[in-house]
Coordinates of C-alpha atoms and ligand atoms in Angstrom, one line a residue:
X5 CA -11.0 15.1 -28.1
X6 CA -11.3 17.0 -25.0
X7 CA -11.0 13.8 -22.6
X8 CA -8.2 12.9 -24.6
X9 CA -6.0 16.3 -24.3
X10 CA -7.1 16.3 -20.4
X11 CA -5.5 13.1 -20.0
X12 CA -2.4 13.7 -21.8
X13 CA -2.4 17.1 -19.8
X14 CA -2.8 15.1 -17.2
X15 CA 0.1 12.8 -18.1
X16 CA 2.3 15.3 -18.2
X17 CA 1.5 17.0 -15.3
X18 CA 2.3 13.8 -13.3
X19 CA 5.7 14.4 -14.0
X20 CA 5.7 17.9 -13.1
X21 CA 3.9 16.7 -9.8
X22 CA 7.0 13.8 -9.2
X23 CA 9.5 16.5 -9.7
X24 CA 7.9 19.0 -7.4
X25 CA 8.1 16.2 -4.8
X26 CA 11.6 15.1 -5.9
X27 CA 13.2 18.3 -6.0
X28 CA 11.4 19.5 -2.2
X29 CA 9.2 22.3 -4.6
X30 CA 6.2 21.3 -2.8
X31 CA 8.2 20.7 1.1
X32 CA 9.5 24.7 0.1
X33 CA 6.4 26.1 -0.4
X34 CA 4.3 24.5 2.6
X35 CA 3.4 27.3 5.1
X36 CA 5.5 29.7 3.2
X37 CA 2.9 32.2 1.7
X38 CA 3.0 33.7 -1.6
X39 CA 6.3 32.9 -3.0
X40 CA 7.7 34.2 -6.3
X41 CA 9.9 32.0 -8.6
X42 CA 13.7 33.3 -7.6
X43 CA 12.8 32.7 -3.9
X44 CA 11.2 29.4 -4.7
X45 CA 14.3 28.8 -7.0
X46 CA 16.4 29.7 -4.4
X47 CA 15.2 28.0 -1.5
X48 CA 15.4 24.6 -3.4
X49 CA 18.4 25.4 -5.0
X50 CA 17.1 24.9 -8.3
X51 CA 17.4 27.5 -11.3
X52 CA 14.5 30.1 -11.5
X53 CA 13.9 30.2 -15.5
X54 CA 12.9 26.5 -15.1
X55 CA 10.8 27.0 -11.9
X56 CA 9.2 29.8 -13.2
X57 CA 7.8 27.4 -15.7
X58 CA 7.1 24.6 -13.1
X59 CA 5.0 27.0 -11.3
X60 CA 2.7 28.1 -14.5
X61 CA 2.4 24.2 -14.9
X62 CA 1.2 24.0 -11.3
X63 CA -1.3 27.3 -11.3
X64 CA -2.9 25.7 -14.8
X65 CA -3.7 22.5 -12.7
X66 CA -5.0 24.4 -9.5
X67 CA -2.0 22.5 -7.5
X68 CA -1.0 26.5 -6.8
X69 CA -2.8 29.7 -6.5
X70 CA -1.5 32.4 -8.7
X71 CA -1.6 36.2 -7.6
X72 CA -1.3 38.2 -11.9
X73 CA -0.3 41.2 -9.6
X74 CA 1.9 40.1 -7.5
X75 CA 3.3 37.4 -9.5
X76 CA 3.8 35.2 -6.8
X77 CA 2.6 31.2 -6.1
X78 CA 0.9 29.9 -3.2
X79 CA 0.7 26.5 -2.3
X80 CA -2.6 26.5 -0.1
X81 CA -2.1 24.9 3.2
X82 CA -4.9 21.9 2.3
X83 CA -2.9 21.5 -0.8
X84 CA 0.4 20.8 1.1
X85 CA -1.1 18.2 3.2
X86 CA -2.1 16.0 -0.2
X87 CA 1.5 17.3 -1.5
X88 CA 4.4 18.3 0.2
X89 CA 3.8 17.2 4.8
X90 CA 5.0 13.2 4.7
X91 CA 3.0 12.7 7.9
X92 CA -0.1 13.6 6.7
X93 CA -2.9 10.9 6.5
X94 CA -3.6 12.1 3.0
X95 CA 0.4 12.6 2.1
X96 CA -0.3 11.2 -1.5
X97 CA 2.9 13.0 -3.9
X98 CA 5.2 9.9 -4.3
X99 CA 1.8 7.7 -5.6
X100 CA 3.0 9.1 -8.9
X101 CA 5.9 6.6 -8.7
X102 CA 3.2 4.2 -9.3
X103 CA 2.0 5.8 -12.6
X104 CA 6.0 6.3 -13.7
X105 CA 6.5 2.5 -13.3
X106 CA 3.6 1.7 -16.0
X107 CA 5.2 3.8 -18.5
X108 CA 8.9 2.2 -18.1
X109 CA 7.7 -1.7 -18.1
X110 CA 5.4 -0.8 -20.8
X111 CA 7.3 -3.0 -23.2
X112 CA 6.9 -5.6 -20.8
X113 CA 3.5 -4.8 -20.5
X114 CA 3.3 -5.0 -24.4
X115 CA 4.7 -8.6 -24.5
X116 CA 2.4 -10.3 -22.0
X117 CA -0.5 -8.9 -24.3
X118 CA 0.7 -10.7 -27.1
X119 CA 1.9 -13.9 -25.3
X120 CA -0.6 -14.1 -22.5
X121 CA 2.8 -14.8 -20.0
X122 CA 2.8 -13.0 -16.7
X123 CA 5.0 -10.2 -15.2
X124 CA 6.3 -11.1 -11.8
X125 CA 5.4 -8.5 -9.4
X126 CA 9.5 -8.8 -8.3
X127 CA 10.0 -7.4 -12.6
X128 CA 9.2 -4.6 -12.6
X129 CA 10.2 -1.2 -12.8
X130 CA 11.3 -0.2 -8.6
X131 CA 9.4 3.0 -8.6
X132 CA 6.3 0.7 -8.5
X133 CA 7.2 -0.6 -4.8
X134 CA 7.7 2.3 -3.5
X135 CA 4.8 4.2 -5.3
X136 CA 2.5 1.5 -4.4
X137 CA 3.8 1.4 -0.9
X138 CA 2.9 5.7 -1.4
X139 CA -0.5 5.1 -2.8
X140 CA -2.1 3.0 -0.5
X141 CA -0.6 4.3 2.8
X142 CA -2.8 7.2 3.5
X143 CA -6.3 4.9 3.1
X144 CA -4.1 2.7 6.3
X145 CA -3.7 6.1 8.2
X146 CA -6.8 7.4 7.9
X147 CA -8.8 4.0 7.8
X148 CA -7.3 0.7 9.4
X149 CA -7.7 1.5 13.1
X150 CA -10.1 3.9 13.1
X151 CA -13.1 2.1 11.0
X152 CA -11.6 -1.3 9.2
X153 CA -10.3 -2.9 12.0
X154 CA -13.5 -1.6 14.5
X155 CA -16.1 -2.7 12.0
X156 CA -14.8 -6.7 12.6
X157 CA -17.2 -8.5 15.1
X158 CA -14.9 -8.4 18.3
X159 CA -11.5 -8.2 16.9
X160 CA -10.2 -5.1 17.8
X161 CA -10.8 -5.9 21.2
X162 CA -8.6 -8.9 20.8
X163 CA -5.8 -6.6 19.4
X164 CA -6.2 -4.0 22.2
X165 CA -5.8 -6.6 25.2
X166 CA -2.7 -8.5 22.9
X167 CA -3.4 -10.5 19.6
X168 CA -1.7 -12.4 17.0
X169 CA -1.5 -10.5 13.2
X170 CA -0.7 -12.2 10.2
X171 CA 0.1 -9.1 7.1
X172 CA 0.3 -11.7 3.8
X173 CA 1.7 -9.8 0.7
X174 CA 2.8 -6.8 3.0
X175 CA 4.6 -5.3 0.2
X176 CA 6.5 -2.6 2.1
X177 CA 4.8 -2.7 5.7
X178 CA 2.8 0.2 5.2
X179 CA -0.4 -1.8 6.7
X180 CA 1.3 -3.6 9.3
X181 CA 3.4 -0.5 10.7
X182 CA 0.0 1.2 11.4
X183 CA -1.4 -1.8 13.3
X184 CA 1.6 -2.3 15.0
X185 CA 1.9 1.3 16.3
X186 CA -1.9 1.2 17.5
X187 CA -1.7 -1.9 19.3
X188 CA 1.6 -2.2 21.4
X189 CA 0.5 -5.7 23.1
X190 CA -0.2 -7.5 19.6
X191 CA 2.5 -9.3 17.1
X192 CA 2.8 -9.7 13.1
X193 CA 3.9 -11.3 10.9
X194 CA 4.5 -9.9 7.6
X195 CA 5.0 -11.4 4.6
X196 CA 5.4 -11.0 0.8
X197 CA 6.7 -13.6 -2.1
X198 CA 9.3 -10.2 -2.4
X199 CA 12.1 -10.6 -1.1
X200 CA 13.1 -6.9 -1.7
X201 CA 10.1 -5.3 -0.5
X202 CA 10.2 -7.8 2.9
X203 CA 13.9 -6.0 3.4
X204 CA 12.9 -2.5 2.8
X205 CA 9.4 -3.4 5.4
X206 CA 12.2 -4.3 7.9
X207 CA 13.6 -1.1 7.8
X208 CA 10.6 0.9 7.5
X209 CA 9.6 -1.1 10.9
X210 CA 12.9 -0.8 12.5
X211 CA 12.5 3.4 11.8
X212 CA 8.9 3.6 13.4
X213 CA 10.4 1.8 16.2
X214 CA 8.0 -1.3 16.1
X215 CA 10.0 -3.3 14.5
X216 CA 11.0 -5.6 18.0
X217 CA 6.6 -6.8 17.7
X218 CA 7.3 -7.9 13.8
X219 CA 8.8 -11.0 11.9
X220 CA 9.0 -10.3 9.1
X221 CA 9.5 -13.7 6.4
X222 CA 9.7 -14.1 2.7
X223 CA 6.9 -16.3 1.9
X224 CA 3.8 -16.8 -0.5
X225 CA 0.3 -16.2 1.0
X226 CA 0.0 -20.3 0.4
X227 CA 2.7 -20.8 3.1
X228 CA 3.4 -18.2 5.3
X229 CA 4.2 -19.5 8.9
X230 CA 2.2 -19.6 12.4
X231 CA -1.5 -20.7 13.0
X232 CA -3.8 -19.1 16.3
X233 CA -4.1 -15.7 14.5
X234 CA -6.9 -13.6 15.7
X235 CA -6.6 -12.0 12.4
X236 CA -5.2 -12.2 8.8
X237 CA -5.0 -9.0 6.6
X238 CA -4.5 -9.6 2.1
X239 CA -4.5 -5.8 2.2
X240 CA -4.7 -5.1 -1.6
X241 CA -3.5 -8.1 -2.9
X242 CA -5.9 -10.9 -2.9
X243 CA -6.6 -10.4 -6.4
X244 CA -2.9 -10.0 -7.2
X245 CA -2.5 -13.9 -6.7
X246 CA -1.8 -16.6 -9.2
X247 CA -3.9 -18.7 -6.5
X248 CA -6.1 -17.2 -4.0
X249 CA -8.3 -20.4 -3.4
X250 CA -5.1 -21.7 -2.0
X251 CA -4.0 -18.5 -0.3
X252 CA -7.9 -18.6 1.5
X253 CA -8.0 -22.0 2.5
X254 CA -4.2 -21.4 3.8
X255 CA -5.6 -18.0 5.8
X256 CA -8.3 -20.6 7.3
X257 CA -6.2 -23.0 9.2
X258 CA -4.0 -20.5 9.9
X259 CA -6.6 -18.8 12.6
X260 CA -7.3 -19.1 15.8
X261 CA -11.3 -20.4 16.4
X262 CA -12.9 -17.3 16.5
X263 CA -10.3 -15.4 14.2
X264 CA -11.0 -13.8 10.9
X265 CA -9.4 -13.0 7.9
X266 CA -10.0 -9.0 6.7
X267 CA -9.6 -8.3 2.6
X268 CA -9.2 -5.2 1.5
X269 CA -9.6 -5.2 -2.2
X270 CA -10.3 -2.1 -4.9
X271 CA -13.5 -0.8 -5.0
X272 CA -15.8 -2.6 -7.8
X273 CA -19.0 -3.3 -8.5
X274 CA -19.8 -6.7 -9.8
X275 CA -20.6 -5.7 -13.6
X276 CA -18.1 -3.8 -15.5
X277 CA -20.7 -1.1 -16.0
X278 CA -20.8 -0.2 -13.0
X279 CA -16.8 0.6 -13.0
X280 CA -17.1 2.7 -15.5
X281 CA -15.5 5.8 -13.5
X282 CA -12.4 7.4 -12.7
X283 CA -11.5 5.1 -10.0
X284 CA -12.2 2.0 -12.3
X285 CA -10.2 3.7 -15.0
X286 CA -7.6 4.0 -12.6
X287 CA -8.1 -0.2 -11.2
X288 CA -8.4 -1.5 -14.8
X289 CA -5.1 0.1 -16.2
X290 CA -3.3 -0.9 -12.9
X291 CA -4.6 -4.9 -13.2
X292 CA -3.8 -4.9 -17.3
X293 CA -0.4 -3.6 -16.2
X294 CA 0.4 -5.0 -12.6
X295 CA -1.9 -6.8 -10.8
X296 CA -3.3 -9.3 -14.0
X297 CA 0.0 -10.3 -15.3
X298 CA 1.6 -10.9 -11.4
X299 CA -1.7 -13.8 -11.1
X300 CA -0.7 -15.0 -14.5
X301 CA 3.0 -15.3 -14.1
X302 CA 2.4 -17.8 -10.5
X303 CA 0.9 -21.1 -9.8
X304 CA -2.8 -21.3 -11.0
X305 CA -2.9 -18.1 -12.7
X306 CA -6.6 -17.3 -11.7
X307 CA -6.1 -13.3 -13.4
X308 CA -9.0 -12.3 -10.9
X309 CA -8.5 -8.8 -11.9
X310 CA -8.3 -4.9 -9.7
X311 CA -12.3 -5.1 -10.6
X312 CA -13.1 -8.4 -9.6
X313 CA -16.2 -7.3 -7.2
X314 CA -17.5 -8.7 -4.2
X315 CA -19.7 -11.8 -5.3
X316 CA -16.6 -13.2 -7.1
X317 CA -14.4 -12.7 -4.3
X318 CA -17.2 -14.1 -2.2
X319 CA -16.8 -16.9 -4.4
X320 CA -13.6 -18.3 -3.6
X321 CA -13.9 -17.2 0.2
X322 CA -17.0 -19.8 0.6
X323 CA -15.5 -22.2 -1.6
X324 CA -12.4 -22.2 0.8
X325 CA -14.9 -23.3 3.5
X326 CA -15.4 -20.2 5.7
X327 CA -19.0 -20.1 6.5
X328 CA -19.1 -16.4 7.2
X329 CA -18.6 -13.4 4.7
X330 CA -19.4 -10.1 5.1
X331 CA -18.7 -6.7 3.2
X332 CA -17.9 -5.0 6.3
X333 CA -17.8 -1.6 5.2
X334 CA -16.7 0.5 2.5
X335 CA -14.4 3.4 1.2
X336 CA -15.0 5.4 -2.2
X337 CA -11.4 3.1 -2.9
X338 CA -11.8 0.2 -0.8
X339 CA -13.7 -3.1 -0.1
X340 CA -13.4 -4.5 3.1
X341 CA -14.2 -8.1 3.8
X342 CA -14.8 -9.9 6.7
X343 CA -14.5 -14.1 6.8
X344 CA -15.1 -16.2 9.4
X345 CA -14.0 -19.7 9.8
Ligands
SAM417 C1 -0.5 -4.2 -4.6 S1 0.8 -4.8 -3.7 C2 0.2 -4.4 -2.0 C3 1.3 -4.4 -1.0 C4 0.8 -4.1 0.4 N1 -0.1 -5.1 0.9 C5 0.3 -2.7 0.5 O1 -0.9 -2.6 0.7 O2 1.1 -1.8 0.4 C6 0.7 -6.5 -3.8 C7 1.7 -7.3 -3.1 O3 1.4 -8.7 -3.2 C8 2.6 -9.4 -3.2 N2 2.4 -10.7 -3.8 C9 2.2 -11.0 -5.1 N3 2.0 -12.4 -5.2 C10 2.2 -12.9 -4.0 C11 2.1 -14.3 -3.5 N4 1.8 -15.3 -4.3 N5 2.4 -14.4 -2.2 C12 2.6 -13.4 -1.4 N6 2.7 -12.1 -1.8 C13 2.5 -11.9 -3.1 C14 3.5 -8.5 -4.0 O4 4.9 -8.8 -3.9 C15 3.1 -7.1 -3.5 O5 3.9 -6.7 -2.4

């Protein structure tokens, strides 16, 4: 019982948290000190009996410190960086676009459980593009260049000097934006089945201003173009595909001799016990929703699953006929693989 009205507290509040982002509550509060509701309501020009409400929402979850004298709200300044500063390498308030989407495709979601069909990444809800996009870009911040990238035997120095980047199933660029801002002599390509999310990575690009190093294609991770790539990134959607044998063995002639491919995948253990935890909560609802019925609904149709672990993936990586796979290091979220031709 008590699990159960947490998590539909916690349902609810991820509303409340997706307005406070919408409606710039959070962006009003950052670095303003102790704020009561009719300032806060003000400043966001939103109505205060409404905010005042928000706010007690917000204090109950520990998103904002209450003062009972004063009756003011704080948002503390660790609290903005997670909530309300866009720039921040932990910036994670539009993530619950992500959570949004499962709730408005859950007929869909409802259907494929009955039929066994698959949901096309490209049908579902939009918030899901652009929450994913939200979700996963603070790991790229605060880990691509600074630990996934260096912990590839020699690669980064390839980058550094000027390299060659494929980005397959780039969604909206998030991955390949970071790469291309650290290493001004390399170029991408990015790529997605999508073509939505491959017009919105343009522009994202274009607005970072490294859009002039990336080409950008519509294409599945089978047949994206180019070979003589020091390195190919499936940054969180390896699993997603109806046919990742083919996507691996099409990674393997696309690299350059000494090249390697880099797989970020979701945390997991091998055994479902041992992703029994909030973060595997969180993977499992995510693949029966998203990432299961996007494998079914393609070619193959492998359904490898958010969870699939590393000795599966390790599976179809050595059965593709690289000769080298490593887990190359870790996150509490993240997987990261390292294959070698
Ligand atoms: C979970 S999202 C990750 C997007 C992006 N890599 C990121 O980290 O933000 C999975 C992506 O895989 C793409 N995708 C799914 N099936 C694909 C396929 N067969 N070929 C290429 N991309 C595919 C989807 O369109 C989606 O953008």
């Amino acid at each position: 019982m008590g699990q159960v009205v947490a998590d539909m507290s916690a349902g609810m509040s991820g509303v409340m948290a997706n307005l406070g982002h919408k409606l710039g509550l959070y962006r009003a509060m950052a670095g303003a000190g102790p704020m009561t509701p009719a300032e806060l309501a003000r400043k966001t020009n939103t109505h205060e009996r409404y905010v005042l409400e928000w706010l007690n929402n917000q204090a109950a979850g520990g998103y904002v410190e209450y003062d009972p004298k004063a009756r003011t709200y704080r948002l503390p300044e660790e609290h903005a960086m997670v909530l309300a500063n866009a720039g921040s390498p932990v910036f994670m308030a539009p993530g619950f676009d992500t959570v949004s989407s499962l709730w408005l495709d859950e007929d869909k979601v409802a259907d494929a459980l009955r039929t066994g069909k698959g949901i096309g990444w490209h049908e579902h809800h939009h918030r899901l593009f652009c929450g994913t996009e939200a979700f996963f870009r603070p790991g790229y911040r605060a880990n691509l260049v600074d630990s996934w990238i260096p912990a590839l035997d020699g690669i980064e120095a390839k980058l550094k000097v000027g390299g060659k980047v494929a980005d397959v199933g780039c969604g909206h660029g998030a991955s390949t934006i970071v790469m291309a801002q650290a290493y001004p002599n390399t170029t991408f390509v990015a790529s997605d089945y999508h073509g939505e999310s491959i017009e919105t990575a343009r522009q994202r690009a274009e607005e970072a201003g490294v859009a002039d190093r990336i080409r950008f294609e519509v294409a599945s991770a089978k047949d994206f173009s180019g070979t003589g790539y020091d390195l190919v990134c499936f940054m969180d959607c390896f699993h997603d595909l109806g046919d990742p044998l083919g996507a691996a063995k099409h990674a393997r002639q696309a690299l350059a001799a000494d090249g390697a491919v880099m797989m970020v995948e979701p945390f997991a253990g091998d055994a479902v016990e041992d992703n029994l935890n909030v973060v595997g909560r969180m993977f499992y609802a995510a693949s029966t929703a998203v990432c299961t019925p996007n494998s079914l609904s393609q070619e193959v149709g492998l359904g490898l699953g958010a969870q699939a672990g590393e000795a599966r993936l390790r599976e179809i990586i050595e059965e593709a006929g690289f000769t080298r796979c490593r887990r190359a290091t870790e996150t509490p979220f993240n997987l990261v693989l390292e294959a070698r031709p």
